[in-house]
């Protein structure tokens, strides 16, 4: 499929609200209130045509290639298309009804083809290469040199230097993959929306909290099942159900439904799609000169090689599995004492782990949840950001949003606007599951002082009117995590958008977000914002101490659940051109590494959207453990400083060396400047309660 030339009627849409510059207060905001879904296709095509003309003008330049007429011009191109594509992606991720899905199915290959068209423009790449060759002798600033390196690297990395035949094949592969990614994500969404368990009465609800029951009743009401309780096939609904539901038969039924998303042999089955994706990725890597897709991906990351990523994962894997065996033994003792007559199965793990935690730490998640109100945790994240970075968040009324549920905030520092923040907290039909951050507009300065626009998106179920939404400790951690991504973008202080904010290598981008999780458990946050929903009393110090003492509890489970997915991801992409059957490959790989029978991968292959709904984390799900190694080391630096996590000097270093620099310097060098040395894995092992000796 090529990139169509737009018709005159579609060209007339060149001033569509989807394409037009964002205007109004706060530096201009997306015109969500003027979106007509029918305009997405023609507006995107018109944006492509405008961007095509801009690229042609740069490539056809008659003056010698220089930074301004080539690199800066490229940075300044595609603005209209970017605006349209930003709003389009908001709708495909949060408002993806059947109409949007049809548009996405058509447009994904077209947008992929246009990206290849730019990368494969030989005249444009020749000019970029000319600037790259002279970058150290042409008087460029360090940031400009870095921008030249980043852009040259991006073009070369994605095949700009290939011959015409290989370019054509690569473009075909990328278009095919774009269509497959869309089908995979739509299949996953369909199973999440159309599979659920309906509970009929008190016997089915045993063990579940009042707040969870209320949310389940509200979910059932939305499906027209008044008087029942609906357990959706989403992580936010399923994890608390598996943790507290006393009915073992219902836990098993729910678990099997949840872990079989995309794997039911029906119209939404993803197995054949996975096989095709892996085959095409292997061919793509070979075209680009790499033995496997995993080698291609990691070559552009901190890890540099798949061996380095696997080495880290396997260092942690063995002690994590050993800890799982200990955890299972503790749980089995409870089952046996209760005369359960069964061995711990995957649908039992969370339930009995919670019993062990209650016994060992006198800690009950239901004791914690009344202190964790969604709105208070949001306010806590804002407050901690104020202490660390000087940010102030002022809610704005009347700003255009994609949905009435969304809230908007202007972000200021020292009285000056530094950005804008959207919060989309609730689940709804057409919204992808999980939690994530979007960057609608990157910070830049080279064409004016442009402030960033970011969003955080979660999937909490609305409570009854007037009732607070109570969340788990894990949910609160997720809020701080995704807000960490937002803070990375909001703190950006660079000139060029290609190296702004979160546009860093993938195995570094999770470092600021995972580090931001650490502020949730600080006494300063808990004493101010962990307030009981009924009494308003702050969380008792004694309860906070028990939460902190349980930090390493169940780390075997959480580490193995995650690492098994990351290892399967890496090995699948190291398999080269092998014809992979997802069921057989998943089972064989888990057997090879000694996966405990009591745990299932956090993301089984048929619903592993991180790696099969796009390329963001493909051969890169290891990023989280890589980043957490950085996080554990950085957290120890804060812990050892005089002011702890609110130490002014450490916060300034975090801002200056990590949060504000984007990709203007190499990620490893950025961490080295912050920490004063290279990262070590010992802090990670200590943080998870694993023996440091296990890595030697």
XYZ file of C-alpha atoms in Angstrom:
696
model
C 0.000 0.000 0.000
C 1.368 3.394 -0.959
C 0.575 6.774 0.542
C -2.369 8.248 -1.382
C -2.251 11.739 -2.820
C -5.139 13.680 -1.350
C -8.026 14.922 -3.441
C -8.954 18.578 -3.833
C -11.893 18.053 -1.483
C -9.576 16.670 1.152
C -7.060 19.466 0.570
C -9.862 21.883 1.394
C -9.733 20.466 4.878
C -6.217 21.829 5.362
C -7.586 24.262 7.952
C -9.555 21.599 9.774
C -9.501 21.951 13.578
C -7.512 18.734 13.517
C -4.727 20.423 11.542
C -4.927 24.035 12.628
C -2.500 25.502 15.181
C -3.788 25.190 18.726
C -4.971 28.561 19.944
C -6.374 30.145 23.062
C -5.027 30.452 26.588
C -2.347 28.254 28.149
C -0.234 28.358 25.005
C -2.971 26.814 22.904
C -4.717 23.490 23.521
C -6.049 20.687 21.279
C -9.492 21.552 19.939
C -11.187 18.445 21.295
C -14.518 20.296 21.348
C -14.398 20.702 17.562
C -13.497 17.125 16.646
C -15.632 15.482 13.980
C -14.626 11.828 13.754
C -15.510 11.824 10.057
C -12.705 14.333 9.469
C -9.900 12.117 10.759
C -9.165 10.369 7.482
C -9.227 13.428 5.199
C -7.399 15.582 7.754
C -4.632 13.026 8.229
C -4.264 12.676 4.468
C -4.159 16.458 4.064
C -1.540 16.626 6.827
C 0.523 14.002 5.020
C 0.338 16.033 1.817
C 1.443 19.204 3.583
C 4.311 17.393 5.294
C 5.278 15.768 1.975
C 5.677 19.229 0.441
C 7.799 20.398 3.385
C 10.104 17.379 3.085
C 10.412 17.848 -0.667
C 11.484 21.468 -0.180
C 14.178 20.492 2.332
C 15.467 17.659 0.128
C 15.561 19.874 -2.985
C 17.619 22.634 -1.349
C 20.307 24.061 -3.630
C 22.484 25.568 -0.893
C 25.025 23.311 0.831
C 23.351 21.309 3.576
C 23.661 22.941 6.984
C 22.040 22.724 10.366
C 19.426 25.424 9.745
C 18.343 24.527 6.218
C 18.263 20.785 6.850
C 18.135 19.682 10.505
C 16.248 22.664 11.968
C 13.929 22.695 8.956
C 13.219 19.007 9.494
C 12.515 19.670 13.182
C 10.031 22.351 12.128
C 8.239 20.210 9.559
C 5.124 18.121 10.010
C 3.509 20.361 12.609
C -0.008 20.122 11.144
C 0.189 16.357 10.727
C 1.503 15.982 14.278
C -1.461 17.943 15.635
C -3.963 15.778 13.761
C -2.153 12.583 14.663
C -2.065 13.547 18.357
C -5.845 13.895 18.541
C -6.278 10.768 16.409
C -4.183 8.728 18.853
C -6.158 10.101 21.811
C -9.322 8.769 20.184
C -7.862 5.387 19.160
C -6.596 4.796 22.708
C -9.467 6.224 24.759
C -12.558 6.544 22.499
C -12.035 3.606 20.136
C -15.553 2.674 19.100
C -16.381 0.752 15.920
C -16.181 3.874 13.770
C -12.731 4.767 15.094
C -11.579 1.159 14.734
C -12.496 1.222 11.049
C -10.581 4.471 10.584
C -7.598 3.067 12.497
C -7.583 -0.106 10.407
C -7.363 1.973 7.230
C -4.991 4.684 8.435
C -2.380 2.665 10.348
C -0.693 1.278 7.205
C -0.951 4.656 5.455
C 0.759 6.485 8.313
C 3.427 3.771 8.481
C 4.018 4.096 4.757
C 4.448 7.847 5.015
C 6.986 7.466 7.811
C 8.946 5.145 5.527
C 8.593 7.604 2.665
C 10.407 10.240 4.718
C 13.092 7.861 6.003
C 13.705 6.501 2.509
C 13.998 9.903 0.790
C 17.505 9.546 -0.672
C 18.044 13.258 -1.296
C 16.947 14.144 2.212
C 19.213 11.523 3.779
C 22.156 12.715 1.679
C 21.749 16.199 3.133
C 21.386 14.844 6.675
C 24.531 12.771 6.172
C 26.385 15.863 4.944
C 25.490 17.783 8.116
C 26.355 14.742 10.232
C 29.830 14.454 8.697
C 30.597 18.085 9.583
C 28.860 18.215 12.954
C 32.053 18.556 15.015
C 33.687 21.181 12.789
C 30.795 23.457 11.830
C 30.455 25.478 15.047
C 27.366 23.739 16.375
C 26.446 23.846 20.046
C 26.636 20.558 21.984
C 22.850 20.230 21.839
C 22.818 20.850 18.091
C 25.499 18.207 17.620
C 23.391 15.785 19.618
C 20.295 16.582 17.525
C 22.247 15.917 14.341
C 23.471 12.596 15.758
C 19.961 11.588 16.887
C 18.343 12.393 13.523
C 21.107 10.779 11.456
C 20.968 7.725 13.694
C 17.182 7.501 13.369
C 17.294 7.597 9.577
C 20.180 5.134 9.257
C 18.700 2.845 11.910
C 15.414 2.628 10.013
C 16.923 1.846 6.613
C 17.703 5.130 4.902
C 20.960 3.707 3.490
C 19.391 0.567 1.980
C 19.234 -0.025 -1.757
C 15.977 0.659 -3.568
C 14.846 -2.967 -3.606
C 15.407 -3.432 0.121
C 13.744 -0.093 0.871
C 10.656 -1.224 -1.022
C 10.506 -4.515 0.862
C 11.085 -2.788 4.213
C 8.239 -0.363 3.514
C 5.969 -3.293 2.707
C 6.914 -5.027 5.940
C 6.240 -1.903 7.996
C 2.826 -1.412 6.413
C 1.918 -5.051 7.037
C 3.076 -4.784 10.637
C 1.040 -1.619 11.189
C -2.093 -3.482 10.128
C -1.245 -6.469 12.315
C -0.625 -4.240 15.348
C -4.035 -2.672 14.884
C -5.735 -6.057 14.605
C -3.921 -7.337 17.702
C -4.913 -4.364 19.858
C -8.505 -4.403 18.635
C -8.766 -8.130 19.401
C -7.395 -7.558 22.893
C -9.847 -4.705 23.458
C -12.744 -6.830 22.195
C -12.014 -9.610 24.689
C -11.664 -7.144 27.549
C -14.959 -5.489 26.690
C -16.982 -8.595 25.844
C -15.812 -11.081 28.472
C -16.891 -10.822 32.080
C -18.249 -12.822 34.983
C -21.643 -11.912 36.397
C -22.121 -12.694 40.099
C -25.612 -13.352 41.408
C -25.582 -12.951 45.158
C -23.927 -12.880 48.548
C -22.367 -16.329 48.269
C -20.490 -15.242 45.150
C -19.292 -12.022 46.788
C -17.672 -13.595 49.853
C -14.450 -11.861 50.825
C -14.955 -8.808 48.620
C -14.979 -5.325 50.162
C -17.994 -3.046 50.130
C -16.253 -0.605 47.801
C -15.384 -3.371 45.337
C -18.947 -4.687 45.450
C -20.260 -1.202 44.725
C -17.971 -0.822 41.726
C -18.936 -4.272 40.429
C -22.622 -3.428 40.825
C -22.132 -0.183 38.917
C -20.325 -2.078 36.132
C -23.192 -4.552 35.917
C -25.725 -1.728 35.772
C -23.892 -0.246 32.773
C -24.375 -3.602 31.012
C -28.077 -3.624 31.844
C -27.742 -6.256 34.583
C -29.378 -4.540 37.513
C -29.093 -6.522 40.725
C -25.941 -8.363 39.666
C -22.207 -7.733 40.068
C -19.896 -7.718 37.039
C -16.213 -8.714 37.173
C -14.554 -7.369 34.048
C -11.613 -9.007 32.291
C -9.276 -6.123 33.069
C -6.358 -5.914 35.471
C -7.979 -3.218 37.630
C -11.025 -5.443 38.216
C -9.315 -8.826 38.245
C -6.383 -8.371 40.621
C -8.496 -7.353 43.646
C -10.972 -10.129 42.852
C -8.191 -12.743 42.828
C -6.793 -11.293 46.040
C -9.969 -11.311 48.122
C -12.659 -13.546 46.620
C -13.135 -16.507 48.961
C -14.775 -18.738 46.364
C -11.916 -20.760 44.861
C -14.082 -21.970 41.959
C -14.883 -18.387 40.969
C -11.243 -17.364 41.299
C -10.270 -20.138 38.898
C -13.026 -19.219 36.463
C -12.038 -15.543 36.527
C -8.331 -16.314 36.242
C -8.786 -18.572 33.231
C -10.945 -15.975 31.490
C -8.455 -13.191 32.207
C -5.348 -15.079 31.116
C -6.984 -16.342 27.905
C -7.613 -12.932 26.359
C -6.749 -13.163 22.665
C -6.416 -16.939 23.003
C -9.859 -18.427 22.526
C -9.731 -19.764 18.978
C -12.387 -17.313 17.823
C -12.503 -14.226 15.633
C -10.445 -12.316 18.216
C -7.683 -14.913 18.574
C -4.210 -13.362 18.297
C -1.994 -16.428 17.880
C -1.706 -16.393 14.092
C -1.121 -12.634 14.207
C 1.786 -13.139 16.636
C 3.414 -15.703 14.351
C 3.175 -13.339 11.403
C 4.476 -10.363 13.409
C 7.526 -12.270 14.606
C 8.270 -13.518 11.094
C 8.064 -10.040 9.595
C 10.180 -8.533 12.373
C 12.872 -11.160 11.785
C 12.935 -10.321 8.082
C 13.018 -6.599 8.877
C 16.040 -7.040 11.120
C 17.910 -9.010 8.458
C 17.230 -6.292 5.896
C 18.642 -3.731 8.319
C 21.810 -5.770 8.831
C 21.093 -7.383 12.198
C 20.964 -11.114 13.003
C 17.682 -10.768 14.903
C 15.069 -8.180 15.778
C 16.357 -8.215 19.373
C 19.832 -7.190 18.165
C 18.313 -4.355 16.136
C 16.253 -3.035 19.055
C 18.926 -3.176 21.752
C 21.600 -1.618 19.529
C 19.745 1.681 19.962
C 19.275 1.347 23.751
C 21.396 1.593 26.889
C 21.767 -2.192 26.888
C 23.382 -2.190 23.399
C 23.032 -5.985 23.061
C 20.383 -8.591 23.900
C 23.070 -10.458 25.832
C 23.427 -7.531 28.244
C 19.677 -7.425 28.811
C 19.443 -11.201 29.264
C 22.421 -11.181 31.633
C 20.671 -8.731 33.953
C 17.387 -10.630 33.825
C 18.983 -13.981 34.541
C 21.003 -12.553 37.438
C 17.736 -11.641 39.103
C 15.738 -14.670 37.885
C 17.382 -17.375 39.999
C 17.059 -15.627 43.389
C 13.513 -14.571 42.459
C 12.496 -18.172 41.730
C 14.109 -19.286 44.985
C 12.010 -16.692 46.801
C 8.854 -17.959 45.050
C 9.443 -21.433 46.416
C 9.669 -19.930 49.908
C 6.484 -17.918 49.357
C 4.588 -20.967 48.088
C 5.697 -23.024 51.093
C 4.361 -20.342 53.435
C 1.029 -20.278 51.604
C 0.746 -24.047 51.451
C 1.024 -24.198 55.241
C -2.135 -22.086 55.481
C -3.985 -24.238 52.942
C -3.009 -27.381 54.838
C -3.963 -25.857 58.196
C -7.376 -25.038 56.731
C -7.594 -28.626 55.429
C -8.014 -27.274 51.919
C -6.832 -30.473 50.298
C -5.207 -28.821 47.254
C -1.849 -27.490 46.122
C -1.405 -23.759 45.477
C -2.449 -22.947 41.903
C -2.015 -19.669 39.969
C -5.527 -18.505 40.930
C -4.665 -19.052 44.590
C -1.397 -17.105 44.738
C -2.722 -13.611 45.366
C -5.404 -14.844 47.765
C -3.082 -16.826 50.010
C -0.231 -14.346 49.717
C -2.611 -11.815 51.217
C -3.305 -14.210 54.098
C 0.430 -14.635 54.703
C 0.895 -10.892 54.657
C -1.852 -10.398 57.204
C -0.305 -12.993 59.494
C 3.292 -11.849 59.113
C 2.870 -8.094 59.042
C -0.623 -7.761 60.504
C -1.348 -5.987 57.242
C -4.612 -6.239 55.360
C -5.055 -4.477 52.024
C -8.613 -3.702 53.089
C -7.155 -1.959 56.126
C -5.038 0.195 53.804
C -7.594 1.031 51.103
C -9.796 3.360 53.205
C -6.747 5.629 53.474
C -6.136 5.643 49.729
C -8.733 7.822 48.065
C -8.100 8.359 44.359
C -8.469 12.123 44.560
C -6.145 12.384 47.551
C -3.456 10.312 45.847
C -3.686 12.551 42.793
C -3.233 15.556 45.093
C -0.312 13.810 46.799
C 1.481 13.337 43.498
C 1.024 17.040 42.735
C 2.279 18.031 46.193
C 5.432 15.902 45.962
C 6.175 17.400 42.551
C 5.874 20.832 44.116
C 8.397 19.936 46.795
C 10.848 18.424 44.310
C 10.546 20.701 41.295
C 8.628 23.774 42.442
C 5.563 22.980 40.333
C 2.094 24.346 41.081
C -1.024 22.752 39.537
C -4.119 24.899 39.071
C -7.268 23.209 37.794
C -8.734 24.867 34.711
C -12.458 24.916 34.028
C -13.833 24.941 30.512
C -10.788 23.639 28.639
C -11.791 21.412 25.719
C -11.492 17.693 26.471
C -12.165 14.473 24.594
C -14.575 13.303 27.309
C -16.460 15.057 30.126
C -14.667 12.847 32.654
C -11.325 14.444 31.851
C -9.800 17.146 34.085
C -7.259 19.784 33.091
C -4.534 21.617 35.017
C -2.166 24.452 34.215
C 1.333 23.801 35.531
C 3.365 26.772 36.773
C 6.794 27.298 38.306
C 7.953 30.542 39.876
C 4.791 32.172 38.540
C 5.467 31.124 34.939
C 3.455 28.610 32.935
C 5.593 25.556 32.177
C 2.990 23.154 30.834
C -0.520 21.739 30.781
C -1.748 18.446 32.238
C -4.794 16.310 31.375
C -6.127 13.594 33.686
C -8.429 10.891 32.273
C -9.053 8.545 35.232
C -12.053 6.335 34.445
C -12.676 3.172 32.462
C -15.205 3.205 29.610
C -16.036 1.340 26.436
C -13.423 1.919 23.742
C -10.611 2.770 26.155
C -7.552 0.547 26.218
C -6.857 -1.080 29.560
C -4.054 -0.224 31.951
C -2.460 3.121 32.661
C -0.225 5.313 30.532
C 1.103 8.782 29.819
C 0.740 10.701 26.555
C 2.732 13.701 25.432
C 0.481 15.852 23.234
C 3.120 18.534 22.682
C 6.839 18.432 23.445
C 8.718 21.279 25.083
C 11.009 23.254 22.759
C 12.576 26.686 22.328
C 14.050 26.942 18.843
C 10.870 28.321 17.250
C 9.548 30.095 20.330
C 9.108 29.060 23.943
C 6.752 26.095 23.546
C 5.510 24.471 26.754
C 4.638 20.757 26.949
C 1.161 19.258 27.124
C 0.842 15.839 28.767
C -1.846 13.458 29.947
C -2.177 10.593 32.398
C -4.749 7.886 31.719
C -6.047 5.199 34.070
C -9.019 2.827 34.234
C -10.672 3.204 37.624
C -14.328 2.300 37.968
C -16.497 5.205 39.072
C -17.950 4.998 42.550
C -21.545 5.752 43.429
C -22.335 9.485 43.422
C -20.825 11.204 46.447
C -18.678 8.215 47.373
C -14.857 8.296 47.205
C -12.995 5.888 44.945
C -10.809 3.711 47.146
C -7.759 2.201 45.485
C -5.089 -0.344 46.349
C -1.483 0.394 47.231
C -0.480 -0.954 43.817
C -2.950 1.407 42.143
C -1.532 4.342 44.100
C 1.959 3.307 43.026
C 0.789 3.236 39.398
C -0.535 6.797 39.706
C 2.862 7.991 40.926
C 4.567 5.962 38.185
C 2.606 7.448 35.285
C 2.861 10.896 36.831
C 6.633 10.392 36.817
C 6.487 10.186 33.018
C 4.476 13.409 32.984
C 7.045 15.111 35.227
C 9.835 14.013 32.895
C 8.105 15.859 30.060
C 7.115 18.886 32.162
C 10.675 19.375 33.460
C 12.205 19.374 29.992
C 14.461 22.369 29.308
C 15.956 21.940 25.841
C 15.769 23.689 22.485
C 14.835 21.003 19.963
C 11.809 18.684 20.041
C 13.680 15.581 18.848
C 15.637 15.495 22.110
C 12.941 16.872 24.407
C 11.432 15.391 27.560
C 10.674 11.682 27.332
C 12.252 11.243 23.880
C 15.082 9.205 25.348
C 16.085 5.593 24.776
C 13.380 3.173 25.841
C 15.322 1.414 28.600
C 15.962 4.797 30.226
C 12.490 6.314 29.856
C 11.108 4.173 32.698
C 13.772 5.424 35.128
C 12.108 8.768 36.035
C 8.663 7.157 36.278
C 9.729 4.216 38.435
C 11.803 6.498 40.640
C 8.788 8.754 41.195
C 6.959 5.803 42.779
C 9.278 6.090 45.781
C 7.708 9.334 46.992
C 4.345 7.652 47.663
C 5.666 5.814 50.728
C 7.337 8.844 52.299
C 6.021 9.955 55.675
C 5.506 13.476 54.331
C 3.017 12.203 51.721
C 1.215 9.639 53.866
C 0.670 11.994 56.807
C -0.922 14.627 54.558
C -2.852 12.635 51.989
C -3.480 9.099 53.259
C -6.658 10.169 55.061
C -9.382 7.752 56.111
C -12.433 8.013 53.864
C -14.864 7.992 56.792
C -13.036 9.750 59.629
C -10.530 11.936 57.789
C -7.824 10.741 60.173
C -4.338 10.369 58.705
C -2.878 6.915 58.278
C -1.379 5.899 61.633
C 2.424 5.888 61.731
C 2.264 2.300 62.898
C 0.315 1.242 59.794
C 2.689 3.170 57.525
C 5.602 1.402 59.221
C 3.996 -1.984 58.562
C 3.564 -1.072 54.871
C 7.230 -0.138 54.610
C 8.364 -3.250 56.467
C 6.398 -5.342 53.966
C 8.156 -3.705 51.015
C 10.039 -6.878 50.108
C 7.067 -9.163 50.750
C 5.944 -11.200 47.727
C 8.865 -9.905 45.657
C 9.390 -13.438 44.388
C 5.949 -13.428 42.798
C 6.083 -9.912 41.355
C 9.606 -10.376 39.992
C 8.968 -13.788 38.432
C 5.580 -12.751 37.020
C 7.233 -9.797 35.262
C 10.588 -11.375 34.325
C 8.964 -14.417 32.723
C 7.186 -12.095 30.281
C 10.369 -10.121 29.636
C 12.442 -13.244 29.007
C 9.823 -14.769 26.681
C 9.701 -11.463 24.802
C 13.471 -11.394 24.339
C 13.786 -15.063 23.384
C 10.936 -14.799 20.878
C 12.762 -11.966 19.150
C 16.097 -13.781 19.333
C 14.596 -16.731 17.460
C 15.212 -15.093 14.100
C 13.194 -16.503 11.252
C 11.869 -19.515 13.163
C 8.178 -20.204 12.616
C 6.938 -19.648 16.155
C 3.756 -21.180 17.496
C 2.956 -18.955 20.516
C 1.528 -21.782 22.664
C 4.441 -24.143 22.096
C 7.091 -21.430 22.325
C 5.689 -19.956 25.517
C 5.484 -23.361 27.204
C 8.951 -24.471 26.063
C 10.624 -21.231 27.125
C 9.023 -21.239 30.562
C 10.044 -24.860 31.081
C 13.595 -24.069 30.007
C 14.009 -21.272 32.563
C 12.277 -23.146 35.377
C 9.040 -21.184 35.660
C 7.234 -22.104 38.894
C 3.934 -23.884 38.260
C 2.129 -21.563 40.661
C 2.657 -18.421 38.538
C 1.578 -17.376 35.053
C 3.391 -14.721 33.016
C 2.197 -11.202 33.734
C 1.361 -10.892 30.036
C 0.837 -14.080 28.082
C 1.722 -13.755 24.422
C -1.859 -13.563 22.995
C -2.585 -10.380 24.993
C 0.946 -8.994 25.324
C 0.039 -5.586 23.943
C 3.324 -4.040 25.058
C 5.148 -6.007 22.368
C 2.530 -6.994 19.770
C 0.244 -3.935 19.570
C 3.238 -1.904 18.383
C 7.019 -1.844 18.556
C 7.389 0.340 21.648
C 8.456 -2.481 23.970
C 9.111 -5.283 21.467
C 12.348 -7.031 22.501
C 12.322 -4.336 25.153
C 10.026 -5.430 27.953
C 13.276 -5.888 29.882
C 13.287 -2.081 30.097
C 11.470 -2.139 33.432
C 14.089 -4.248 35.243
C 16.850 -2.251 33.549
C 15.279 0.982 34.750
C 14.589 -0.434 38.201
C 18.299 -1.162 38.552
C 18.897 2.555 37.999
C 16.018 3.396 40.348
C 17.251 1.283 43.257
C 20.700 2.854 42.972
C 19.264 6.375 42.746
C 16.862 5.748 45.642
C 19.781 4.776 47.871
C 21.402 8.107 47.001
C 18.302 9.913 48.282
C 18.030 7.693 51.352
C 21.646 8.402 52.272
C 21.340 12.178 51.857
C 20.633 14.487 54.844
C 17.132 15.400 53.718
C 16.123 11.954 52.533
C 13.735 11.935 49.584
C 13.172 15.682 49.950
C 16.838 16.652 50.092
C 17.138 19.903 48.154
C 20.597 19.204 46.760
C 19.621 15.735 45.545
C 16.380 17.046 44.018
C 18.368 19.732 42.183
C 20.773 17.114 40.829
C 17.867 14.927 39.724
C 16.375 17.896 37.896
C 19.610 19.134 36.348
C 21.121 15.782 35.342
C 18.060 13.660 34.509
C 14.674 15.360 34.352
C 15.494 18.487 32.363
C 18.039 17.296 29.804
C 15.941 14.971 27.647
C 18.151 13.226 25.118
C 20.698 16.032 24.842
C 23.269 13.720 26.424
C 23.747 9.955 26.436
C 21.552 8.202 29.025
C 24.456 6.394 30.685
C 26.338 9.683 30.988
C 23.262 11.378 32.451
C 23.009 8.746 35.161
C 26.776 8.916 35.767
C 26.548 12.682 36.334
C 23.671 12.243 38.747
C 25.105 9.347 40.747
C 28.807 10.141 40.386
C 29.503 6.661 39.003
C 28.033 3.918 36.827
C 25.028 1.965 38.063
C 25.502 -1.263 39.996
C 23.020 -4.126 40.462
C 23.643 -4.579 44.186
C 21.106 -1.904 45.168
C 18.391 -3.671 43.158
C 19.040 -6.930 44.978
C 18.926 -5.208 48.369
C 15.738 -3.367 47.415
C 13.959 -6.617 46.553
C 15.262 -8.444 49.585
C 17.344 -10.877 47.509
C 20.841 -11.905 48.618
C 23.495 -9.758 46.969
C 25.769 -12.792 46.912
C 23.403 -14.371 44.388
C 24.743 -12.111 41.596
C 28.428 -12.886 42.061
